[in-house]
Tab-separated table of C-alpha atoms and ligand atoms in Angstrom:
chain	number	residue	atom	x	y	z
S	1	MET	CA	92.972	31.727	-149.566
S	2	ALA	CA	93.964	35.209	-150.192
S	3	ASP	CA	97.168	36.484	-150.699
S	4	THR	CA	97.820	38.855	-147.025
S	5	ARG	CA	101.261	39.251	-147.808
S	6	HIS	CA	100.422	42.939	-149.185
S	7	ALA	CA	97.824	43.757	-146.662
S	8	ALA	CA	96.963	47.029	-146.053
S	9	PRO	CA	97.364	47.356	-142.720
S	10	ARG	CA	93.881	47.583	-140.274
S	11	ALA	CA	94.910	51.426	-139.035
S	12	ARG	CA	97.364	54.225	-139.545
S	13	ILE	CA	98.023	55.967	-136.572
S	14	MET	CA	100.062	58.816	-135.089
S	15	MET	CA	101.706	58.645	-132.102
S	16	CYS	CA	103.909	60.545	-129.617
S	17	ALA	CA	106.526	59.151	-126.966
S	18	PRO	CA	105.933	60.183	-123.706
S	19	ASP	CA	109.624	61.440	-123.330
S	20	TYR	CA	108.718	65.039	-122.378
S	21	PHE	CA	105.256	63.570	-120.883
S	22	GLU	CA	104.622	65.043	-116.934
S	23	VAL	CA	102.177	67.490	-114.942
S	24	SER	CA	103.646	70.800	-114.924
S	25	TYR	CA	101.019	72.948	-115.676
S	26	SER	CA	97.034	72.569	-114.493
S	27	ILE	CA	94.469	73.245	-117.600
S	28	ASN	CA	91.658	71.066	-116.704
S	29	PRO	CA	90.392	69.064	-113.638
S	30	TRP	CA	92.599	66.409	-113.182
S	31	MET	CA	95.617	67.671	-113.498
S	32	HIS	CA	97.669	68.604	-109.940
S	33	PRO	CA	101.242	69.322	-110.815
S	34	ASP	CA	101.937	68.164	-106.643
S	35	ASP	CA	100.731	65.263	-106.634
S	36	TRP	CA	102.497	64.206	-110.535
S	37	ASN	CA	106.036	65.358	-108.834
S	38	SER	CA	104.934	63.721	-105.176
S	39	ARG	CA	105.779	60.082	-107.255
S	40	ARG	CA	107.410	61.654	-110.277
S	41	ASP	CA	109.964	59.304	-111.004
S	42	GLU	CA	107.693	56.590	-110.538
S	43	LEU	CA	104.929	58.011	-112.699
S	44	THR	CA	107.511	58.592	-115.630
S	45	GLY	CA	108.612	55.376	-115.255
S	46	ARG	CA	104.530	53.779	-115.516
S	47	SER	CA	103.686	56.333	-118.472
S	48	ALA	CA	107.006	54.610	-120.624
S	49	ASP	CA	106.045	51.199	-120.183
S	50	GLY	CA	102.227	52.013	-120.688
S	51	TRP	CA	102.015	53.904	-123.813
S	52	SER	CA	105.200	51.252	-125.058
S	53	LEU	CA	102.351	48.371	-124.123
S	54	LEU	CA	99.521	50.418	-125.479
S	55	ARG	CA	101.401	50.949	-128.874
S	56	HIS	CA	102.257	46.968	-129.224
S	57	LYS	CA	98.732	46.468	-128.358
S	58	LEU	CA	97.756	48.558	-131.379
S	59	GLU	CA	100.556	46.815	-133.915
S	60	GLN	CA	99.381	43.387	-132.297
S	61	LEU	CA	95.710	44.329	-133.674
S	62	GLY	CA	96.735	45.225	-136.645
S	63	ALA	CA	97.260	48.999	-136.674
S	64	ALA	CA	100.675	50.568	-138.192
S	65	ILE	CA	101.934	53.357	-136.098
S	66	GLU	CA	103.915	56.606	-137.083
S	67	LEU	CA	105.618	58.921	-134.438
S	68	VAL	CA	106.004	62.196	-134.640
S	69	PRO	CA	109.209	63.396	-132.247
S	70	PRO	CA	108.064	64.599	-129.166
S	71	ALA	CA	109.493	68.328	-127.916
S	72	ASP	CA	111.320	69.172	-124.792
S	73	GLY	CA	108.429	71.787	-122.922
S	74	LEU	CA	105.491	70.341	-124.800
S	75	PRO	CA	104.439	67.538	-122.434
S	76	ASP	CA	100.787	67.159	-123.403
S	77	MET	CA	102.095	66.460	-127.122
S	78	VAL	CA	101.984	62.962	-126.254
S	79	PHE	CA	98.013	63.429	-126.825
S	80	THR	CA	98.244	63.442	-130.567
S	81	ALA	CA	94.667	62.973	-130.983
S	82	ASN	CA	94.296	66.711	-130.255
S	83	ALA	CA	96.723	67.594	-133.277
S	84	ALA	CA	94.184	67.324	-136.001
S	85	VAL	CA	90.616	66.453	-137.533
S	86	ILE	CA	91.436	63.974	-140.360
S	87	LEU	CA	89.192	62.324	-143.243
S	88	ASP	CA	89.373	61.489	-146.505
S	89	GLY	CA	93.072	61.719	-146.687
S	90	LYS	CA	92.947	65.800	-145.319
S	91	ALA	CA	94.315	67.563	-142.428
S	92	LEU	CA	92.873	70.261	-140.809
S	93	ASN	CA	95.789	71.099	-138.199
S	94	ALA	CA	94.401	72.122	-133.845
S	95	THR	CA	94.189	75.482	-132.904
S	96	PHE	CA	94.910	75.002	-129.322
S	97	ARG	CA	93.109	77.250	-126.446
S	98	PHE	CA	96.051	77.827	-123.831
S	99	PRO	CA	99.283	78.969	-124.525
S	100	GLU	CA	100.705	76.022	-122.739
S	101	ARG	CA	99.628	73.801	-125.714
S	102	GLN	CA	100.070	76.445	-128.259
S	103	GLY	CA	103.550	75.360	-129.183
S	104	GLU	CA	102.252	72.213	-130.500
S	105	THR	CA	100.424	73.621	-133.149
S	106	PRO	CA	103.758	73.872	-135.710
S	107	LEU	CA	105.373	70.933	-135.060
S	108	PHE	CA	102.341	68.840	-135.513
S	109	ARG	CA	102.046	70.734	-139.303
S	110	LYS	CA	105.377	69.651	-140.183
S	111	ALA	CA	104.376	66.061	-139.048
S	112	PHE	CA	101.401	66.018	-141.336
S	113	ASP	CA	103.305	67.732	-144.623
S	114	GLN	CA	105.943	65.283	-143.760
S	115	LEU	CA	103.235	62.433	-143.935
S	116	ALA	CA	101.624	64.299	-146.768
S	117	ALA	CA	105.154	64.305	-148.996
S	118	ARG	CA	105.087	60.406	-148.538
S	119	GLY	CA	101.780	60.256	-149.592
S	120	ILE	CA	99.794	59.261	-146.422
S	121	LEU	CA	97.564	62.442	-146.503
S	122	THR	CA	96.630	64.216	-149.119
S	123	GLU	CA	95.901	67.648	-147.844
S	124	VAL	CA	97.278	70.085	-144.328
S	125	HIS	CA	94.970	72.956	-143.732
S	126	ASP	CA	95.341	75.209	-141.067
S	127	MET	CA	92.300	76.931	-138.682
S	128	PRO	CA	91.250	80.652	-139.335
S	129	ALA	CA	92.619	83.091	-137.239
S	130	GLY	CA	91.076	82.894	-133.572
S	131	VAL	CA	88.838	79.940	-133.560
S	132	HIS	CA	89.701	76.687	-131.687
S	133	LEU	CA	89.819	73.453	-132.469
S	134	GLU	CA	91.630	70.828	-130.523
S	135	GLY	CA	91.769	68.392	-133.385
S	136	ALA	CA	89.839	64.850	-132.521
S	137	GLY	CA	89.932	65.001	-129.246
S	138	ASP	CA	86.587	67.304	-129.533
S	139	CYS	CA	85.831	66.682	-133.542
S	140	VAL	CA	84.970	63.212	-133.414
S	141	HIS	CA	83.617	61.150	-136.560
S	142	ASP	CA	81.084	58.704	-136.995
S	143	ILE	CA	81.096	57.215	-139.911
S	144	ASN	CA	77.673	55.010	-139.922
S	145	ARG	CA	76.069	58.243	-139.610
S	146	GLU	CA	78.542	60.487	-141.995
S	147	THR	CA	78.775	63.203	-139.136
S	148	PHE	CA	81.315	64.755	-136.788
S	149	PHE	CA	79.974	65.117	-133.692
S	150	LEU	CA	81.743	68.717	-132.438
S	151	GLY	CA	82.277	68.895	-128.193
S	152	TYR	CA	82.629	72.694	-127.481
S	153	GLY	CA	82.710	75.075	-124.478
S	154	PHE	CA	85.791	74.373	-122.543
S	155	ARG	CA	88.235	73.757	-125.140
S	156	SER	CA	86.792	73.909	-129.215
S	157	ASP	CA	84.306	77.251	-130.266
S	158	ARG	CA	80.951	76.382	-132.004
S	159	GLU	CA	82.576	78.256	-134.665
S	160	ALA	CA	84.699	75.315	-135.572
S	161	ALA	CA	81.863	73.759	-136.939
S	162	PRO	CA	81.178	75.839	-140.245
S	163	VAL	CA	84.790	75.128	-140.482
S	164	VAL	CA	84.771	71.951	-140.558
S	165	ALA	CA	81.537	71.185	-142.628
S	166	GLU	CA	83.142	73.240	-145.345
S	167	LEU	CA	86.556	71.339	-145.844
S	168	PHE	CA	85.382	67.880	-145.099
S	169	GLY	CA	82.133	67.694	-146.962
S	170	GLU	CA	80.214	66.142	-144.044
S	171	GLN	CA	77.662	66.850	-141.212
S	172	VAL	CA	78.445	68.706	-137.964
S	173	VAL	CA	76.398	68.500	-134.972
S	174	PRO	CA	77.725	71.043	-132.444
S	175	LEU	CA	76.979	69.700	-128.585
S	176	GLU	CA	77.786	71.847	-125.687
S	177	LEU	CA	80.188	70.132	-123.415
S	178	VAL	CA	78.845	71.130	-119.543
S	179	ASP	CA	80.991	68.786	-117.013
S	180	PRO	CA	84.205	69.980	-116.353
S	181	ARG	CA	85.313	66.501	-115.724
S	182	PHE	CA	84.666	65.695	-119.672
S	183	TYR	CA	86.395	68.758	-120.886
S	184	HIS	CA	87.122	67.333	-124.461
S	185	MET	CA	84.386	65.530	-126.115
S	186	ASP	CA	86.367	62.044	-126.642
S	187	THR	CA	86.253	61.259	-123.171
S	188	CYS	CA	82.499	61.409	-123.099
S	189	LEU	CA	81.493	60.306	-126.539
S	190	ASN	CA	82.338	57.224	-128.919
S	191	PRO	CA	81.314	55.970	-131.945
S	192	LEU	CA	81.782	52.251	-132.403
S	193	SER	CA	81.911	50.314	-135.570
S	194	ARG	CA	78.846	48.284	-135.398
S	195	GLY	CA	77.259	51.749	-134.912
S	196	HIS	CA	77.046	52.024	-131.262
S	197	VAL	CA	78.176	54.660	-129.810
S	198	MET	CA	79.489	55.146	-126.134
S	199	TRP	CA	78.276	57.754	-124.084
S	200	VAL	CA	78.482	59.899	-120.678
S	201	PRO	CA	75.569	61.543	-120.818
S	202	CYS	CA	75.692	64.046	-117.811
S	203	ALA	CA	78.547	65.466	-120.040
S	204	PHE	CA	75.952	67.065	-122.571
S	205	SER	CA	73.570	69.628	-121.892
S	206	ARG	CA	69.872	68.797	-121.876
S	207	GLN	CA	69.670	69.738	-125.436
S	208	GLY	CA	72.753	67.858	-126.262
S	209	GLN	CA	71.736	64.492	-124.876
S	210	GLY	CA	68.265	64.780	-126.606
S	211	LEU	CA	70.070	65.645	-130.106
S	212	ILE	CA	72.185	62.447	-129.518
S	213	ARG	CA	69.525	60.203	-128.821
S	214	GLU	CA	67.730	61.423	-131.703
S	215	ILE	CA	70.926	60.831	-134.219
S	216	VAL	CA	71.961	58.168	-132.890
S	217	GLY	CA	68.792	56.260	-131.252
S	218	ASP	CA	68.449	54.785	-127.937
S	219	GLU	CA	68.967	51.048	-129.240
S	220	ASN	CA	72.576	52.254	-130.387
S	221	LEU	CA	73.405	53.861	-127.443
S	222	ILE	CA	76.008	52.262	-124.950
S	223	GLU	CA	75.994	54.719	-121.832
S	224	VAL	CA	79.230	53.951	-119.822
S	225	PRO	CA	78.793	53.408	-116.173
S	226	MET	CA	79.908	56.469	-113.809
S	227	GLU	CA	82.926	54.508	-111.983
S	228	ASP	CA	84.038	53.562	-115.621
S	229	ALA	CA	83.436	57.391	-117.027
S	230	GLU	CA	85.561	58.674	-113.967
S	231	LYS	CA	88.512	56.408	-115.202
S	232	LEU	CA	87.753	58.029	-118.550
S	233	ALA	CA	87.122	54.701	-119.672
S	234	CYS	CA	84.645	56.122	-122.937
S	235	ASN	CA	88.200	57.316	-124.294
S	236	ALA	CA	88.823	54.309	-125.598
S	237	VAL	CA	90.246	52.806	-128.933
S	238	ASN	CA	88.419	51.017	-130.897
S	239	LEU	CA	89.653	48.893	-134.258
S	240	GLY	CA	87.268	46.672	-135.857
S	241	ASP	CA	85.524	44.920	-132.786
S	242	ASP	CA	88.298	45.228	-130.445
S	243	ILE	CA	88.229	48.013	-127.379
S	244	VAL	CA	91.509	48.929	-125.974
S	245	LEU	CA	91.324	50.876	-122.737
S	246	ALA	CA	92.472	51.779	-120.160
S	247	GLU	CA	90.642	49.712	-117.195
S	248	ALA	CA	86.609	48.645	-117.614
S	249	SER	CA	84.940	47.445	-114.607
S	250	GLN	CA	83.411	43.712	-114.902
S	251	ARG	CA	79.928	45.310	-115.787
S	252	MET	CA	81.772	47.622	-118.619
S	253	ARG	CA	83.292	44.702	-119.936
S	254	SER	CA	80.195	42.603	-120.478
S	255	MET	CA	78.417	45.115	-121.748
S	256	VAL	CA	80.480	46.296	-124.592
S	257	ALA	CA	80.490	42.418	-125.274
S	258	GLU	CA	77.298	42.051	-125.242
S	259	HIS	CA	77.195	44.059	-128.331
S	260	GLY	CA	80.075	42.113	-130.060
S	261	TYR	CA	82.954	43.672	-129.029
S	262	THR	CA	86.237	42.728	-127.073
S	263	THR	CA	88.078	44.897	-124.749
S	264	HIS	CA	91.632	45.053	-124.185
S	265	GLU	CA	92.849	46.740	-121.021
S	266	VAL	CA	96.526	48.451	-121.160
S	267	PRO	CA	98.017	50.079	-118.031
S	268	ILE	CA	98.003	53.812	-119.267
S	269	ARG	CA	96.045	55.337	-115.729
S	270	SER	CA	99.250	57.912	-114.966
S	271	PHE	CA	98.128	59.640	-118.289
S	272	GLY	CA	94.884	60.163	-116.299
S	273	MET	CA	96.307	62.516	-114.491
S	274	SER	CA	96.318	64.331	-117.109
S	275	GLY	CA	93.385	64.216	-118.102
S	276	GLY	CA	93.873	61.914	-121.149
S	277	SER	CA	93.510	57.697	-121.822
S	278	ALA	CA	94.108	55.523	-125.280
S	279	TRP	CA	91.696	57.287	-127.691
S	280	CYS	CA	94.440	60.692	-126.672
S	281	LEU	CA	96.997	59.317	-127.220
S	282	VAL	CA	96.233	57.913	-130.872
S	283	LEU	CA	95.380	60.251	-133.908
S	284	ARG	CA	93.842	58.262	-136.997
S	285	LEU	CA	95.534	59.016	-139.739
S	286	ASP	CA	93.414	56.863	-142.562
S	287	ARG	CA	89.433	57.316	-141.465
S	288	HIS	CA	87.490	57.696	-144.355
S	289	SER	CA	83.771	59.329	-144.572
S	290	LYS	CA	81.501	56.550	-146.928
S	291	ARG	CA	81.755	58.690	-149.859
S	292	GLY	CA	85.768	58.778	-149.604
S	293	ALA	CA	85.953	55.061	-148.965
S	294	ARG	CA	84.171	54.433	-151.776
S	295	ALA	CA	86.729	56.593	-153.875
S	296	ALA	CA	89.483	54.805	-152.878
S	297	GLN	CA	88.274	51.171	-153.314
S	298	LEU	CA	87.304	52.600	-156.995
S	299	GLU	CA	90.989	53.887	-157.379
S	300	LEU	CA	92.565	50.583	-156.029
S	301	ALA	CA	90.251	48.760	-158.371
S	302	GLU	CA	91.313	50.310	-161.422
S	303	ALA	CA	95.285	50.527	-159.848
S	304	GLY	CA	94.222	46.829	-159.948
S	305	ASP	CA	93.193	46.176	-164.199
R	1	LIG	N1	96.909	67.542	-120.190
R	1	LIG	C1	95.783	67.230	-121.442
R	1	LIG	C2	94.885	68.545	-122.296
R	1	LIG	O1	94.263	68.964	-120.744
R	1	LIG	C3	95.202	66.317	-121.892
R	1	LIG	C4	94.505	65.840	-123.285
R	1	LIG	C5	94.125	65.029	-123.345
R	1	LIG	N2	93.189	64.705	-125.007
R	1	LIG	C6	92.139	64.049	-125.006
R	1	LIG	N3	91.910	64.352	-126.393
R	1	LIG	N4	91.572	64.475	-124.325
R	1	LIG	O2	95.268	69.079	-123.006
Protein backbone atom coordinates (compact mmCIF):
# COMPACT_ATOMS: atom_id res chain seq x y z
CA MET A 1 0.00 0.00 0.00
CA ALA A 2 1.21 3.51 -0.78
CA ASP A 3 2.66 5.44 2.12
CA THR A 4 0.32 8.42 2.55
CA ARG A 5 1.91 9.82 5.70
CA HIS A 6 3.66 12.54 3.72
CA ALA A 7 1.03 12.85 1.01
CA ALA A 8 0.75 16.40 -0.33
CA PRO A 9 -2.62 18.07 0.32
CA ARG A 10 -5.10 17.74 -2.51
CA ALA A 11 -5.28 21.52 -2.70
CA ARG A 12 -3.76 24.49 -0.92
CA ILE A 13 -6.26 27.24 -0.35
CA MET A 14 -6.21 30.74 1.14
CA MET A 15 -9.25 31.85 3.13
CA CYS A 16 -10.09 34.87 5.31
CA ALA A 17 -12.38 34.54 8.32
CA PRO A 18 -15.60 36.59 8.11
CA ASP A 19 -14.98 38.47 11.40
CA TYR A 20 -15.74 41.82 9.72
CA PHE A 21 -18.02 40.56 6.97
CA GLU A 22 -21.17 42.60 6.40
CA VAL A 23 -23.02 44.37 3.60
CA SER A 24 -22.33 48.01 4.34
CA TYR A 25 -22.04 49.36 0.76
CA SER A 26 -23.31 48.36 -2.63
CA ILE A 27 -20.96 47.64 -5.54
CA ASN A 28 -23.01 44.95 -7.26
CA PRO A 29 -26.77 44.33 -7.66
CA TRP A 30 -26.86 41.68 -4.91
CA MET A 31 -25.79 44.10 -2.16
CA HIS A 32 -28.52 45.87 -0.13
CA PRO A 33 -27.15 47.25 3.15
CA ASP A 34 -30.66 47.94 4.50
CA ASP A 35 -31.67 44.29 4.09
CA TRP A 36 -28.48 43.20 5.80
CA ASN A 37 -28.93 45.65 8.69
CA SER A 38 -32.50 44.56 9.30
CA ARG A 39 -31.24 41.01 10.16
CA ARG A 40 -27.69 41.88 11.05
CA ASP A 41 -27.11 39.67 14.09
CA GLU A 42 -28.73 36.62 12.57
CA LEU A 43 -26.77 37.03 9.29
CA THR A 44 -23.47 37.63 11.07
CA GLY A 45 -23.95 34.39 12.99
CA ARG A 46 -24.94 32.46 9.89
CA SER A 47 -21.91 33.76 7.99
CA ALA A 48 -19.51 32.73 10.76
CA ASP A 49 -21.05 29.24 10.98
CA GLY A 50 -21.31 28.77 7.21
CA TRP A 51 -17.72 29.86 6.61
CA SER A 52 -16.44 27.41 9.25
CA LEU A 53 -18.47 24.59 7.72
CA LEU A 54 -17.05 25.43 4.28
CA ARG A 55 -13.56 25.37 5.71
CA HIS A 56 -14.14 22.03 7.38
CA LYS A 57 -15.72 20.52 4.29
CA LEU A 58 -12.69 21.54 2.20
CA GLU A 59 -10.33 20.13 4.83
CA GLN A 60 -12.33 16.93 4.89
CA LEU A 61 -11.91 16.71 1.12
CA GLY A 62 -8.14 16.95 1.55
CA ALA A 63 -7.39 20.68 1.24
CA ALA A 64 -4.85 22.53 3.40
CA ILE A 65 -6.08 25.98 4.43
CA GLU A 66 -3.87 29.07 4.82
CA LEU A 67 -5.50 31.99 6.62
CA VAL A 68 -5.02 35.67 5.86
CA PRO A 69 -5.99 37.92 8.80
CA PRO A 70 -9.26 39.82 8.27
CA ALA A 71 -9.31 43.60 8.64
CA ASP A 72 -11.86 45.91 10.22
CA GLY A 73 -13.48 48.12 7.57
CA LEU A 74 -12.78 45.68 4.70
CA PRO A 75 -15.87 43.44 4.81
CA ASP A 76 -15.27 41.90 1.38
CA MET A 77 -11.80 40.67 2.24
CA VAL A 78 -13.48 37.37 3.03
CA PHE A 79 -13.73 36.85 -0.76
CA THR A 80 -10.11 35.80 -1.21
CA ALA A 81 -10.67 34.60 -4.79
CA ASN A 82 -10.39 38.25 -5.75
CA ALA A 83 -6.95 38.69 -4.17
CA ALA A 84 -4.79 37.40 -7.03
CA VAL A 85 -4.35 35.28 -10.09
CA ILE A 86 -2.06 32.40 -9.12
CA LEU A 87 -0.43 29.77 -11.32
CA ASP A 88 2.79 27.76 -11.05
CA GLY A 89 3.71 29.48 -7.78
CA LYS A 90 3.44 33.00 -9.25
CA ALA A 91 0.92 35.42 -7.80
CA LEU A 92 -0.37 38.49 -9.64
CA ASN A 93 -1.79 40.70 -6.92
CA ALA A 94 -5.22 42.19 -7.64
CA THR A 95 -6.17 45.80 -8.31
CA PHE A 96 -9.79 46.53 -7.43
CA ARG A 97 -12.17 48.72 -9.44
CA PHE A 98 -14.00 50.26 -6.47
CA PRO A 99 -12.40 52.28 -3.66
CA GLU A 100 -14.38 50.19 -1.14
CA ARG A 101 -12.09 47.21 -1.82
CA GLN A 102 -8.83 48.93 -2.73
CA GLY A 103 -7.52 48.75 0.83
CA GLU A 104 -7.32 44.96 0.45
CA THR A 105 -4.47 45.08 -2.08
CA PRO A 106 -1.58 45.89 0.31
CA LEU A 107 -2.88 43.40 2.90
CA PHE A 108 -3.07 40.59 0.37
CA ARG A 109 0.37 41.60 -0.95
CA LYS A 110 1.76 41.19 2.56
CA ALA A 111 0.14 37.76 2.89
CA PHE A 112 1.58 36.65 -0.46
CA ASP A 113 5.06 37.87 0.49
CA GLN A 114 4.80 35.77 3.66
CA LEU A 115 3.69 32.73 1.65
CA ALA A 116 6.66 33.31 -0.67
CA ALA A 117 9.01 33.45 2.33
CA ARG A 118 7.65 30.03 3.36
CA GLY A 119 8.18 28.64 -0.15
CA ILE A 120 4.45 28.22 -0.84
CA LEU A 121 4.68 30.84 -3.60
CA THR A 122 7.76 31.64 -5.68
CA GLU A 123 7.03 35.11 -7.11
CA VAL A 124 4.67 37.95 -6.24
CA HIS A 125 3.86 40.58 -8.88
CA ASP A 126 1.79 43.77 -8.94
CA MET A 127 -0.42 44.94 -11.81
CA PRO A 128 0.68 47.89 -13.92
CA ALA A 129 -0.86 51.17 -12.73
CA GLY A 130 -4.37 51.86 -13.98
CA VAL A 131 -5.26 48.31 -15.06
CA HIS A 132 -7.87 46.53 -12.94
CA LEU A 133 -7.84 42.80 -12.40
CA GLU A 134 -9.90 41.24 -9.61
CA GLY A 135 -7.92 38.04 -9.28
CA ALA A 136 -9.32 34.55 -9.75
CA GLY A 137 -12.78 36.08 -9.46
CA ASP A 138 -12.43 37.28 -13.04
CA CYS A 139 -9.49 35.32 -14.39
CA VAL A 140 -10.27 31.65 -14.31
CA HIS A 141 -7.71 29.03 -15.33
CA ASP A 142 -8.61 25.91 -17.27
CA ILE A 143 -5.74 23.41 -17.09
CA ASN A 144 -7.33 21.10 -19.63
CA ARG A 145 -7.25 23.84 -22.27
CA GLU A 146 -4.11 25.57 -21.00
CA THR A 147 -6.12 28.76 -21.02
CA PHE A 148 -7.21 31.60 -18.78
CA PHE A 149 -10.73 32.91 -19.35
CA LEU A 150 -10.76 36.60 -18.40
CA GLY A 151 -14.12 38.24 -17.69
CA TYR A 152 -14.11 41.99 -18.23
CA GLY A 153 -16.58 44.81 -18.25
CA PHE A 154 -17.86 45.23 -14.70
CA ARG A 155 -14.68 44.91 -12.63
CA SER A 156 -11.57 43.84 -14.52
CA ASP A 157 -10.21 45.51 -17.67
CA ARG A 158 -9.66 43.83 -21.01
CA GLU A 159 -6.18 45.37 -20.89
CA ALA A 160 -5.29 42.89 -18.15
CA ALA A 161 -5.21 40.08 -20.74
CA PRO A 162 -1.69 40.72 -22.13
CA VAL A 163 -0.34 41.19 -18.59
CA VAL A 164 -1.63 37.75 -17.56
CA ALA A 165 -0.48 36.12 -20.82
CA GLU A 166 3.04 37.47 -20.47
CA LEU A 167 3.50 36.59 -16.81
CA PHE A 168 2.07 33.06 -16.92
CA GLY A 169 2.81 32.09 -20.53
CA GLU A 170 -0.72 30.76 -21.08
CA GLN A 171 -3.35 31.69 -23.64
CA VAL A 172 -5.81 34.30 -22.31
CA VAL A 173 -9.32 34.53 -23.76
CA PRO A 174 -11.02 37.82 -22.84
CA LEU A 175 -14.80 37.52 -22.54
CA GLU A 176 -17.11 40.47 -22.04
CA LEU A 177 -19.58 40.11 -19.16
CA VAL A 178 -22.95 41.64 -20.02
CA ASP A 179 -25.37 40.71 -17.20
CA PRO A 180 -24.80 42.78 -14.03
CA ARG A 181 -25.93 39.88 -11.81
CA PHE A 182 -22.95 37.91 -13.08
CA TYR A 183 -20.46 40.74 -12.64
CA HIS A 184 -17.48 38.48 -11.84
CA MET A 185 -16.47 35.66 -14.19
CA ASP A 186 -16.57 33.08 -11.40
CA THR A 187 -20.34 33.55 -11.05
CA CYS A 188 -20.91 32.29 -14.60
CA LEU A 189 -18.02 30.09 -15.76
CA ASN A 190 -16.33 27.28 -13.90
CA PRO A 191 -13.89 24.82 -15.52
CA LEU A 192 -14.04 21.41 -13.84
CA SER A 193 -11.35 18.78 -13.32
CA ARG A 194 -12.66 16.28 -15.88
CA GLY A 195 -12.63 18.84 -18.70
CA HIS A 196 -16.22 20.01 -18.39
CA VAL A 197 -17.09 23.67 -17.95
CA MET A 198 -20.17 24.83 -16.02
CA TRP A 199 -21.52 28.09 -17.39
CA VAL A 200 -24.35 30.58 -17.48
CA PRO A 201 -24.70 31.56 -21.16
CA CYS A 202 -26.74 34.78 -20.67
CA ALA A 203 -23.81 36.30 -18.75
CA PHE A 204 -21.81 36.57 -21.98
CA SER A 205 -22.18 38.51 -25.20
CA ARG A 206 -23.24 36.58 -28.28
CA GLN A 207 -19.67 36.66 -29.51
CA GLY A 208 -18.39 35.42 -26.14
CA GLN A 209 -20.90 32.57 -26.10
CA GLY A 210 -19.69 31.53 -29.55
CA LEU A 211 -16.08 31.63 -28.45
CA ILE A 212 -16.76 29.51 -25.35
CA ARG A 213 -18.65 26.92 -27.41
CA GLU A 214 -15.79 26.80 -29.89
CA ILE A 215 -13.02 26.44 -27.29
CA VAL A 216 -14.79 24.13 -24.83
CA GLY A 217 -17.03 22.17 -27.20
CA ASP A 218 -20.78 21.75 -26.64
CA GLU A 219 -20.28 18.21 -25.37
CA ASN A 220 -18.21 19.53 -22.45
CA LEU A 221 -20.48 22.43 -21.47
CA ILE A 222 -22.81 22.06 -18.50
CA GLU A 223 -25.41 24.82 -18.52
CA VAL A 224 -26.34 25.80 -14.98
CA PRO A 225 -30.16 25.99 -14.69
CA MET A 226 -31.29 29.60 -14.22
CA GLU A 227 -32.88 28.89 -10.82
CA ASP A 228 -29.43 27.71 -9.64
CA ALA A 229 -27.42 30.41 -11.43
CA GLU A 230 -29.56 32.97 -9.62
CA LYS A 231 -28.42 31.42 -6.34
CA LEU A 232 -24.79 31.62 -7.51
CA ALA A 233 -24.48 27.83 -7.84
CA CYS A 234 -21.92 28.18 -10.65
CA ASN A 235 -19.65 29.78 -8.03
CA ALA A 236 -18.63 26.37 -6.71
CA VAL A 237 -15.33 24.86 -5.56
CA ASN A 238 -14.26 21.79 -7.50
CA LEU A 239 -11.69 19.39 -6.02
CA GLY A 240 -11.25 16.28 -8.13
CA ASP A 241 -14.72 14.79 -8.53
CA ASP A 242 -16.20 16.79 -5.66
CA ILE A 243 -18.11 20.03 -6.05
CA VAL A 244 -18.77 22.18 -3.00
CA LEU A 245 -21.48 24.83 -3.28
CA ALA A 246 -24.11 26.74 -1.36
CA GLU A 247 -27.14 25.01 -2.77
CA ALA A 248 -28.22 23.19 -5.92
CA SER A 249 -31.56 22.01 -7.26
CA GLN A 250 -32.19 18.31 -7.77
CA ARG A 251 -31.89 18.99 -11.51
CA MET A 252 -28.45 20.53 -11.19
CA ARG A 253 -27.24 17.83 -8.82
CA SER A 254 -28.23 15.10 -11.24
CA MET A 255 -26.76 16.99 -14.19
CA VAL A 256 -23.32 17.14 -12.62
CA ALA A 257 -23.67 13.60 -11.25
CA GLU A 258 -24.18 12.36 -14.82
CA HIS A 259 -20.79 13.86 -15.63
CA GLY A 260 -19.13 12.09 -12.70
CA TYR A 261 -19.21 14.71 -9.92
CA THR A 262 -20.59 14.60 -6.39
CA THR A 263 -22.10 17.78 -4.94
CA HIS A 264 -21.70 18.85 -1.31
CA GLU A 265 -23.89 21.66 0.01
CA VAL A 266 -22.70 24.04 2.71
CA PRO A 267 -24.94 26.70 4.29
CA ILE A 268 -23.22 29.83 2.96
CA ARG A 269 -26.23 31.61 1.45
CA SER A 270 -25.66 34.73 3.57
CA PHE A 271 -22.58 35.51 1.45
CA GLY A 272 -24.94 35.66 -1.53
CA MET A 273 -26.25 38.93 -0.06
CA SER A 274 -22.84 40.34 -0.96
CA GLY A 275 -22.80 38.65 -4.38
CA GLY A 276 -20.47 35.82 -3.44
CA SER A 277 -20.49 32.09 -2.80
CA ALA A 278 -18.11 29.14 -2.41
CA TRP A 279 -15.55 29.88 -5.15
CA CYS A 280 -15.23 33.52 -4.05
CA LEU A 281 -14.44 32.51 -0.47
CA VAL A 282 -11.46 30.45 -1.60
CA LEU A 283 -8.19 31.21 -3.38
CA ARG A 284 -6.27 28.26 -4.79
CA LEU A 285 -2.55 28.74 -4.15
CA ASP A 286 -1.47 25.55 -5.89
CA ARG A 287 -2.87 25.76 -9.40
CA HIS A 288 -0.50 24.57 -12.09
CA SER A 289 -0.31 24.82 -15.83
CA LYS A 290 0.35 21.52 -17.63
CA ARG A 291 3.95 22.62 -18.16
CA GLY A 292 4.31 23.70 -14.52
CA ALA A 293 2.87 20.42 -13.26
CA ARG A 294 5.37 18.45 -15.35
CA ALA A 295 8.25 20.58 -14.10
CA ALA A 296 7.14 20.15 -10.47
CA GLN A 297 6.90 16.37 -10.92
CA LEU A 298 10.36 16.28 -12.43
CA GLU A 299 11.76 18.24 -9.49
CA LEU A 300 10.12 15.83 -7.04
CA ALA A 301 11.49 12.84 -8.91
CA GLU A 302 14.99 14.35 -8.91
CA ALA A 303 14.77 15.15 -5.20
CA GLY A 304 13.75 11.52 -4.58
CA ASP A 305 16.76 10.09 -6.45
N1 LIG B 1 -19.17 42.08 -2.45
C1 LIG B 1 -18.07 41.55 -3.20
C2 LIG B 1 -17.78 42.42 -4.39
O1 LIG B 1 -18.72 42.97 -4.93
C3 LIG B 1 -18.35 40.16 -3.62
C4 LIG B 1 -17.20 39.51 -4.31
C5 LIG B 1 -17.48 38.12 -4.71
N2 LIG B 1 -16.33 37.58 -5.28
C6 LIG B 1 -16.27 36.91 -6.44
N3 LIG B 1 -15.12 36.43 -6.78
N4 LIG B 1 -17.32 36.79 -7.21
O2 LIG B 1 -16.67 42.61 -4.80
